[in-house]
Coordinates of C-alpha atoms (C1' of nucleotides) and ligand atoms in Angstrom, one line a residue:
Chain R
X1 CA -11.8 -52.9 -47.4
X2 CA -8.1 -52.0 -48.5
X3 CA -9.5 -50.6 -51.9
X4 CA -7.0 -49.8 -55.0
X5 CA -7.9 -46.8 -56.1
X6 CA -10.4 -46.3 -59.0
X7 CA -7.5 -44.7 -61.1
X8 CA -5.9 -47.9 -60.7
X9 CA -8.3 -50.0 -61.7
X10 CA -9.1 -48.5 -64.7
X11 CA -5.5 -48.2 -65.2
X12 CA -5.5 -52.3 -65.8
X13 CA -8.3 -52.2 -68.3
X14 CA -6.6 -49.9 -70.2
X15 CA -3.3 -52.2 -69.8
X16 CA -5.2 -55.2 -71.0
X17 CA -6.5 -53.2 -74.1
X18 CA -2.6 -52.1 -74.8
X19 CA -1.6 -55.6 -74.2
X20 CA -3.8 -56.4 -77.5
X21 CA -2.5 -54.2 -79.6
X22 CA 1.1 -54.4 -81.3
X23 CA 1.5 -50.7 -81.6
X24 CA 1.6 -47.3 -80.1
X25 CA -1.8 -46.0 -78.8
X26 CA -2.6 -42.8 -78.8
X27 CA -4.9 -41.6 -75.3
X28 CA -7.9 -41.2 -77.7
X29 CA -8.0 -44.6 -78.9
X30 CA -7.2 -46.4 -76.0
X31 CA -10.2 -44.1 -74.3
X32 CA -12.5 -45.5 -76.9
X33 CA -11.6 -49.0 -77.0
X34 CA -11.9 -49.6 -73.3
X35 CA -14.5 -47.4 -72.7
X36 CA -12.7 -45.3 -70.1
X37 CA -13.3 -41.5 -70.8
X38 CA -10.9 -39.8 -72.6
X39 CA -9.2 -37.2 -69.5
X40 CA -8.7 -40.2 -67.2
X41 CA -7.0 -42.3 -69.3
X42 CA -4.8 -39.5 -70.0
X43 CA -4.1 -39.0 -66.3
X44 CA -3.6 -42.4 -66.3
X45 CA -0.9 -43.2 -69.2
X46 CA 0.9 -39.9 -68.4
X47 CA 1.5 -41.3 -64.8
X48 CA 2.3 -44.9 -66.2
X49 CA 4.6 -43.1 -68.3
X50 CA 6.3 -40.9 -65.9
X51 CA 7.3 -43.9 -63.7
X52 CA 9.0 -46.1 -66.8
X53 CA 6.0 -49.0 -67.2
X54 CA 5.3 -46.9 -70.6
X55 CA 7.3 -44.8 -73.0
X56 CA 5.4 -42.0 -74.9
X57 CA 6.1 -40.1 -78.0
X58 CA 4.6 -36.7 -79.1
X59 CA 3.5 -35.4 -81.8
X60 CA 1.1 -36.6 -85.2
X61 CA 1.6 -40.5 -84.8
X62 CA 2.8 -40.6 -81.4
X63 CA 0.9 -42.7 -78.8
X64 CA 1.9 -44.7 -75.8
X65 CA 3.3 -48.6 -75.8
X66 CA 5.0 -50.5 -73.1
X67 CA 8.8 -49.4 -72.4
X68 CA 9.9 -52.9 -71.8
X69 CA 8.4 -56.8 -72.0
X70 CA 5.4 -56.4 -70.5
X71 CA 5.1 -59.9 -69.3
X72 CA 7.9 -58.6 -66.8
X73 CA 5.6 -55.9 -65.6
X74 CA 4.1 -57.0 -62.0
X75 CA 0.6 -56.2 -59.9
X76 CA 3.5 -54.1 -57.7
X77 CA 4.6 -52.1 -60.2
X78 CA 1.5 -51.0 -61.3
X79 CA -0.2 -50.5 -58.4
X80 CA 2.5 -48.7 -56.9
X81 CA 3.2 -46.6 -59.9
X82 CA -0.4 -45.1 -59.6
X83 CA -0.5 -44.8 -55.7
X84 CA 2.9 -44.9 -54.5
X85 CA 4.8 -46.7 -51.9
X86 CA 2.6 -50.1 -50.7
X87 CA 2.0 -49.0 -47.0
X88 CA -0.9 -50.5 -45.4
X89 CA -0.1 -47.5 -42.6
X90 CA 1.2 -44.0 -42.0
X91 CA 3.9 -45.7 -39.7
X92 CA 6.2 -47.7 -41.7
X93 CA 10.2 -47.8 -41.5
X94 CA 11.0 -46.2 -44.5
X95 CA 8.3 -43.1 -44.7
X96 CA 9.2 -40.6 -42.2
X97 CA 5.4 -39.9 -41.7
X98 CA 5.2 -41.0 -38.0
X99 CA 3.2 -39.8 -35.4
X100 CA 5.5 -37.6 -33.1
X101 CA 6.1 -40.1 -29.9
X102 CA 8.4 -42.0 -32.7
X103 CA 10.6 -42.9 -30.0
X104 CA 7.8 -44.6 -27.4
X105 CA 5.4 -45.5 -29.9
X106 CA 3.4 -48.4 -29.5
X107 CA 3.2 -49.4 -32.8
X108 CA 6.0 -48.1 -34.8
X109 CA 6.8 -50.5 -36.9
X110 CA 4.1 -53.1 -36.1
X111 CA 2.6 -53.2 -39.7
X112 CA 5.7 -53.7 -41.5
X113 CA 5.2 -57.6 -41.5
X114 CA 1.9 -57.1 -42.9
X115 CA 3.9 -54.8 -45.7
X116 CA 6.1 -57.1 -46.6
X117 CA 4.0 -60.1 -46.7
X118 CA 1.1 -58.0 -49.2
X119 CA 4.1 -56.6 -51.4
X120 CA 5.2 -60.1 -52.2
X121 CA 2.5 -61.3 -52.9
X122 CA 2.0 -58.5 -55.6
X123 CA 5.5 -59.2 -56.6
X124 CA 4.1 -62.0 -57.8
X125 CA 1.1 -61.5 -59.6
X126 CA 2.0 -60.5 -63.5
X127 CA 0.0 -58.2 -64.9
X128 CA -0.4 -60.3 -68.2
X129 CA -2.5 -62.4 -65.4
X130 CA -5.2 -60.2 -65.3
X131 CA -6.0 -60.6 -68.9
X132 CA -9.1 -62.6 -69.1
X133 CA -7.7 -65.0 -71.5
X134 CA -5.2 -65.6 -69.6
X135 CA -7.4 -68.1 -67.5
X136 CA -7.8 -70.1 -70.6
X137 CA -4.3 -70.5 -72.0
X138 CA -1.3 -71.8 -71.3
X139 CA 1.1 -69.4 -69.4
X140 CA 4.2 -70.0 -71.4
X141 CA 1.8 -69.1 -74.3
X142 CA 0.4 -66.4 -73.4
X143 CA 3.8 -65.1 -72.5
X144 CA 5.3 -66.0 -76.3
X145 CA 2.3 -64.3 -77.6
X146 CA 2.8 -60.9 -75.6
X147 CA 6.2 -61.1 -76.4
X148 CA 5.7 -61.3 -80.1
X149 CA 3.4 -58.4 -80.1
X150 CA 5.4 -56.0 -77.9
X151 CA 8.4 -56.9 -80.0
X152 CA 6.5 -55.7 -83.5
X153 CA 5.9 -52.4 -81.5
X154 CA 9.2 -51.7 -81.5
X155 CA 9.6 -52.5 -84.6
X156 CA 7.0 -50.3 -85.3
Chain E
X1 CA -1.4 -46.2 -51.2
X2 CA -3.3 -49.6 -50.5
X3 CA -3.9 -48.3 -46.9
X4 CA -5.6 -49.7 -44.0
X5 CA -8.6 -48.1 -42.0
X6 CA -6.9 -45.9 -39.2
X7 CA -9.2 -47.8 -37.0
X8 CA -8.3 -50.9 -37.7
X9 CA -4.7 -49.3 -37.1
X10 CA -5.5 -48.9 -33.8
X11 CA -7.2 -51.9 -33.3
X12 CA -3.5 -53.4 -33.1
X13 CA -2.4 -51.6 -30.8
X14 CA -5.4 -51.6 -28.5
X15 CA -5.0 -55.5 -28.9
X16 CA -1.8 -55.7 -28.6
X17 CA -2.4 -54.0 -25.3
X18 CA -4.9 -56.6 -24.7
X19 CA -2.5 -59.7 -25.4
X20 CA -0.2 -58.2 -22.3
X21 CA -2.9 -59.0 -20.0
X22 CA -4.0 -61.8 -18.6
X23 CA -7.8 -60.6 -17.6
X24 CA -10.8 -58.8 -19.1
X25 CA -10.1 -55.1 -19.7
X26 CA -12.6 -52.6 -19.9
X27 CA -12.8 -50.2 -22.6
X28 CA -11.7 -46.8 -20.2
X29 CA -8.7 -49.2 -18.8
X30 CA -7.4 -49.9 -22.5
X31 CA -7.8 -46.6 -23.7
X32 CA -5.8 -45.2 -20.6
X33 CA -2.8 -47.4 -21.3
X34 CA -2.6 -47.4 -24.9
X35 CA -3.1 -43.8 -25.2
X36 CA -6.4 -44.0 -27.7
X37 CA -9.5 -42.1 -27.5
X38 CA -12.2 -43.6 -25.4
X39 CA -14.8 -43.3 -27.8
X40 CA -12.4 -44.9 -30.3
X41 CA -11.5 -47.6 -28.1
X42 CA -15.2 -48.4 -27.5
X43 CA -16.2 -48.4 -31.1
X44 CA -13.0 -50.9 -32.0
X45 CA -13.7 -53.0 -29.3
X46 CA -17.6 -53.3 -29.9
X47 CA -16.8 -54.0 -33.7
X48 CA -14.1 -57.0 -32.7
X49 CA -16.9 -58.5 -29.9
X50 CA -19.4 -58.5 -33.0
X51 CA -17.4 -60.2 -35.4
X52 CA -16.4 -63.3 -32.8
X53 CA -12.5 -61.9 -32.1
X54 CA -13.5 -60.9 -28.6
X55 CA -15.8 -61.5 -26.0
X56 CA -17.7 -58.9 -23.7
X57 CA -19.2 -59.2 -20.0
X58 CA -21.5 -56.5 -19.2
X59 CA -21.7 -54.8 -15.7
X60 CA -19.9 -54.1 -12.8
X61 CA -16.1 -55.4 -13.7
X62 CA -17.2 -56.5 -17.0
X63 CA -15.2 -55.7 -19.9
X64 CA -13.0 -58.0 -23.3
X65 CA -11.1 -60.5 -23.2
X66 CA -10.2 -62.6 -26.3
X67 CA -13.1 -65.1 -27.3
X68 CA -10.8 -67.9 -28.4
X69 CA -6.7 -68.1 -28.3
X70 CA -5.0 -65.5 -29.5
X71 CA -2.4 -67.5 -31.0
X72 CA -4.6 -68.9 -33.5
X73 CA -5.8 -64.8 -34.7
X74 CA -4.4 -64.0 -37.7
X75 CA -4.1 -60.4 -39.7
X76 CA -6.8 -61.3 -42.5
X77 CA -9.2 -61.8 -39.1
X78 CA -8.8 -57.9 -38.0
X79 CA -8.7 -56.5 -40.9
X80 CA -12.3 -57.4 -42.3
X81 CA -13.6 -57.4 -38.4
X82 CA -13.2 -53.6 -39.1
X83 CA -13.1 -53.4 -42.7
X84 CA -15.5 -56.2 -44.5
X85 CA -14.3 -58.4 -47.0
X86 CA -11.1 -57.8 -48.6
X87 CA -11.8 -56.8 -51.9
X88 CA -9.4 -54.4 -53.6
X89 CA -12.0 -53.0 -56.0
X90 CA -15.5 -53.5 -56.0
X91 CA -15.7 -55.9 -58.8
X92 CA -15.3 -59.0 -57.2
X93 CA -16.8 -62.7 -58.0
X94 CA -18.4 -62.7 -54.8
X95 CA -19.9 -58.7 -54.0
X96 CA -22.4 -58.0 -56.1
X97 CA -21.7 -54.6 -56.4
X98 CA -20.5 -54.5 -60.4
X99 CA -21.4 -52.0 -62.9
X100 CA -24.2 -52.4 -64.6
X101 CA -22.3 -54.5 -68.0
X102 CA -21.6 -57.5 -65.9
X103 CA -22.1 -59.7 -69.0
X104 CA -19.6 -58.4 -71.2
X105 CA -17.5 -55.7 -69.0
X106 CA -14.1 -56.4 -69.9
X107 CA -12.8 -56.4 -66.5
X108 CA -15.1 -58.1 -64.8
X109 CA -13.1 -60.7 -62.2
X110 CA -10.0 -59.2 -63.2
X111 CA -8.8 -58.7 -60.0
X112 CA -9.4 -61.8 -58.4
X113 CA -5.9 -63.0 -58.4
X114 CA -4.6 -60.2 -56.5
X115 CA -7.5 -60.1 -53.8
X116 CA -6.6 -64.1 -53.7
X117 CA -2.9 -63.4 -53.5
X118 CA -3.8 -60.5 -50.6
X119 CA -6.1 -62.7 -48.5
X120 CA -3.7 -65.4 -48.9
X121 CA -0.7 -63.3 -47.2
X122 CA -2.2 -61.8 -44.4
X123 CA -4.0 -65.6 -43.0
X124 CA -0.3 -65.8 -42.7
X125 CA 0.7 -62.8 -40.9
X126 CA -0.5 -64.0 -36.5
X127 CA -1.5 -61.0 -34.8
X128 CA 0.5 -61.6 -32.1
X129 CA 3.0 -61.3 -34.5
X130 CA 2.4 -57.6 -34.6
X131 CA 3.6 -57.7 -31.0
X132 CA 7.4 -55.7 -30.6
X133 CA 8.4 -58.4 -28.6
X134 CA 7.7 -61.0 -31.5
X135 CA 10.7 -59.8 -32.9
X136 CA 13.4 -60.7 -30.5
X137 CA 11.6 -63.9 -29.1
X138 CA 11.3 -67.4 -30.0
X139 CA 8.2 -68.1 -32.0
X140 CA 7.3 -70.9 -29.9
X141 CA 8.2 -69.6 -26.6
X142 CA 5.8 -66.7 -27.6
X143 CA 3.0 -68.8 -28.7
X144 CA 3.0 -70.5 -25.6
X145 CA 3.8 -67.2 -22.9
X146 CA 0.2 -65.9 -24.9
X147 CA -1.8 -69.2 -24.8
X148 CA -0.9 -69.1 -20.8
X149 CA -1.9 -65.6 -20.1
X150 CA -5.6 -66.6 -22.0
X151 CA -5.6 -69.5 -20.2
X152 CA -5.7 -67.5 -16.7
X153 CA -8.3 -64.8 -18.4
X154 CA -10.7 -67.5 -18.7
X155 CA -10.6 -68.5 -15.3
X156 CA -10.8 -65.5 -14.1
Chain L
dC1 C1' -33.8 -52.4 -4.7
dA2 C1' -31.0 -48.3 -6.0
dG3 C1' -27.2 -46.9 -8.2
dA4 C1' -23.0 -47.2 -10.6
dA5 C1' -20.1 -49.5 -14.0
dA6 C1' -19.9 -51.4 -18.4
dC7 C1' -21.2 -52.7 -22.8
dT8 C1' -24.7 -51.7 -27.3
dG9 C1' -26.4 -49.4 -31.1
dT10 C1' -26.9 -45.6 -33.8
dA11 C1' -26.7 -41.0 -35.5
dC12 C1' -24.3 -36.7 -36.5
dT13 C1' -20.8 -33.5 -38.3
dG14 C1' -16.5 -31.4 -39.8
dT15 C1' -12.5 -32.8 -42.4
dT16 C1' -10.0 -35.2 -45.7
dT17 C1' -9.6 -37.8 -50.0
dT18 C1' -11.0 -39.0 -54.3
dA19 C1' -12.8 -38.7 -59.0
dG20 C1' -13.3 -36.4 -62.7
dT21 C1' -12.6 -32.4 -65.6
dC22 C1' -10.4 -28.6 -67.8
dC23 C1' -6.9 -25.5 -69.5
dT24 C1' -2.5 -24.0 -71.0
dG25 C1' 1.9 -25.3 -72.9
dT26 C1' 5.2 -28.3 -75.7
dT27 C1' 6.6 -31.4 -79.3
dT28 C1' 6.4 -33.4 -83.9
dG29 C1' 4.9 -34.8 -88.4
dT30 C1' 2.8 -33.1 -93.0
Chain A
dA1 C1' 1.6 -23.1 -90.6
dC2 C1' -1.3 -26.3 -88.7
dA3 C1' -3.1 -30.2 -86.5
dA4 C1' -2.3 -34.3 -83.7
dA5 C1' -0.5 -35.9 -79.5
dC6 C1' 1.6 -35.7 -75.0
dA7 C1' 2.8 -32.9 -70.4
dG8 C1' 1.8 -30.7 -66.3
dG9 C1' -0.9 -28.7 -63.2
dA10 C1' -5.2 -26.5 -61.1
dC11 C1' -9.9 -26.8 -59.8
dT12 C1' -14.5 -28.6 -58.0
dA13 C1' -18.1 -31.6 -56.6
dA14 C1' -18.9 -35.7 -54.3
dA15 C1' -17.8 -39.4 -51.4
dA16 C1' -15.5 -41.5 -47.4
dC17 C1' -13.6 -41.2 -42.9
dA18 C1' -12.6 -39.9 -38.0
dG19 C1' -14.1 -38.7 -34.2
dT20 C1' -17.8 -37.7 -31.0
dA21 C1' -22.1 -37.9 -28.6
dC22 C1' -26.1 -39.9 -26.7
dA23 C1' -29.8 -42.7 -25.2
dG24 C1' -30.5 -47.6 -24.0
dT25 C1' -29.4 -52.2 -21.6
dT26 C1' -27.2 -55.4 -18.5
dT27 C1' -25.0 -56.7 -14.2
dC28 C1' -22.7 -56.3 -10.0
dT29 C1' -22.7 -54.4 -5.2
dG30 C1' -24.1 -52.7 -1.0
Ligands
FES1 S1 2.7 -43.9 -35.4 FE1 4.7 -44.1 -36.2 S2 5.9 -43.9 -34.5 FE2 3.9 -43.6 -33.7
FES2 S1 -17.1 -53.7 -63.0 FE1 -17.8 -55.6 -62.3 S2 -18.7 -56.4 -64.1 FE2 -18.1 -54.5 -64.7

DNA sequence: CAGAAACTGTACTGTTTTAGTCCTGTTTGT
DNA sequence: ACAAACAGGACTAAAACAGTACAGTTTCTG
């Protein structure tokens, strides 16, 4: 079925519902807004934060908000931020995780085409994509709009 | 980790196997020279004749041999043979399987693009692609050596 | 026709992964 | 000092998976 992880999934919701605002969030009021309880999206911004996609600040006030222009932020990133290295298998090139005939094996390395060809294609989905009003507007818009917003965060 | 079924992981190299010969195999022959559990063999193989990528003869010097040419099998085919539909979460336009706030859940048919941009990659990826000799031969010249060895399976 | 070689379908079980929760500690603004 | 937030990690119940087994059906061969 080559399922995302639930984590993951909720992990976009919660993206969308940051994408709306044009300030920091804290992990309470992003849980409410989206519906998501409260623990996982905790798990989930600390991780988005850990791996640069967010920045976080403690504290009374502090919250989370994206680290950079999000309409830079790819489907790769984020899925890969939340589940680590795309690898369809156990046996690809770069992890060392190979069965122990590494040598003789069969298939080492077999899957890597399909690798590469799915990790493009998530190269090249945006996450500003999976808003739903992104199906109505303009692109270019939607990116100007985002942009605005994540810049009066900063400002913020 | 986006990964694949460790079946259908096998399934390429059991097929793979399969593409070397120019006959029908049966399932204690394949497992012997790919190095695969019997009973895993079996189950693989049963699941691929069901879904149309194989064919089986019963009996005495029966066995599986590819239903149509091999050329023309491509990754997307395997992978729901084994898996079902790829569907990275289960909120998808098509499965019905939502929660229960189809009307106004805010990610409903988020995904879509990436299961699109998924599906689209791997109709791309051939099978026989998969093969270690794909790499250091000529596309066509492969093609063709595959499409001849078929050709002599279904005379057989 | 008997028997062996193959495939077919399904059911079972131990293991592994995942999902979700909770707790304890650290930072920062008032 | 205190409360609001984030940080990190540990724990448990539930779900999915992998692997196996078995009883049934078809077909060839002698
Ligand atoms: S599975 Fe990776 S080398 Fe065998
Ligand atoms: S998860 Fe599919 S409609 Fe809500």
């Amino acid at each position: 079925m080559l399922k995302v992880n639930k984590l993951t999934d909720y992990a976009v919701v919660v993206l969308c519902d940051l994408l709306r605002g044009d300030r920091l969030r804290s992990a309470a009021d992003l849980a409410t807004s989206s519906g998501v309880p409260l623990p996982t999206v905790s798990k989930i911004l600390k991780q988005l934060a850990r791996t640069g996609i967010l920045q976080s600040a403690r504290g009374v006030n502090g919250g989370y908000g994206f680290a950079r222009p999000p309409a830079g932020i790819s489907m790769a990133e984020v899925i890969e931020a939340l589940e680590g290295p795309i690898a369809v298998t156990g046996c690809v090139e770069e992890s060392g995780e190979c069965c122990e005939f590494v040598h003789q094996c069969p298939m080492s390395g077999h899957w890597n085409a399909v690798n590469v060809a799915i990790r493009k294609s998530l190269d090249e989905v945006r996450l500003i994509d999976m808003l739903p009003e992104a199906r109505f507007m303009d692109p270019e818009d939607l990116t100007r709009v985002i942009a605005e917003r994540h810049a009066a965060a900063m400002q913020a």
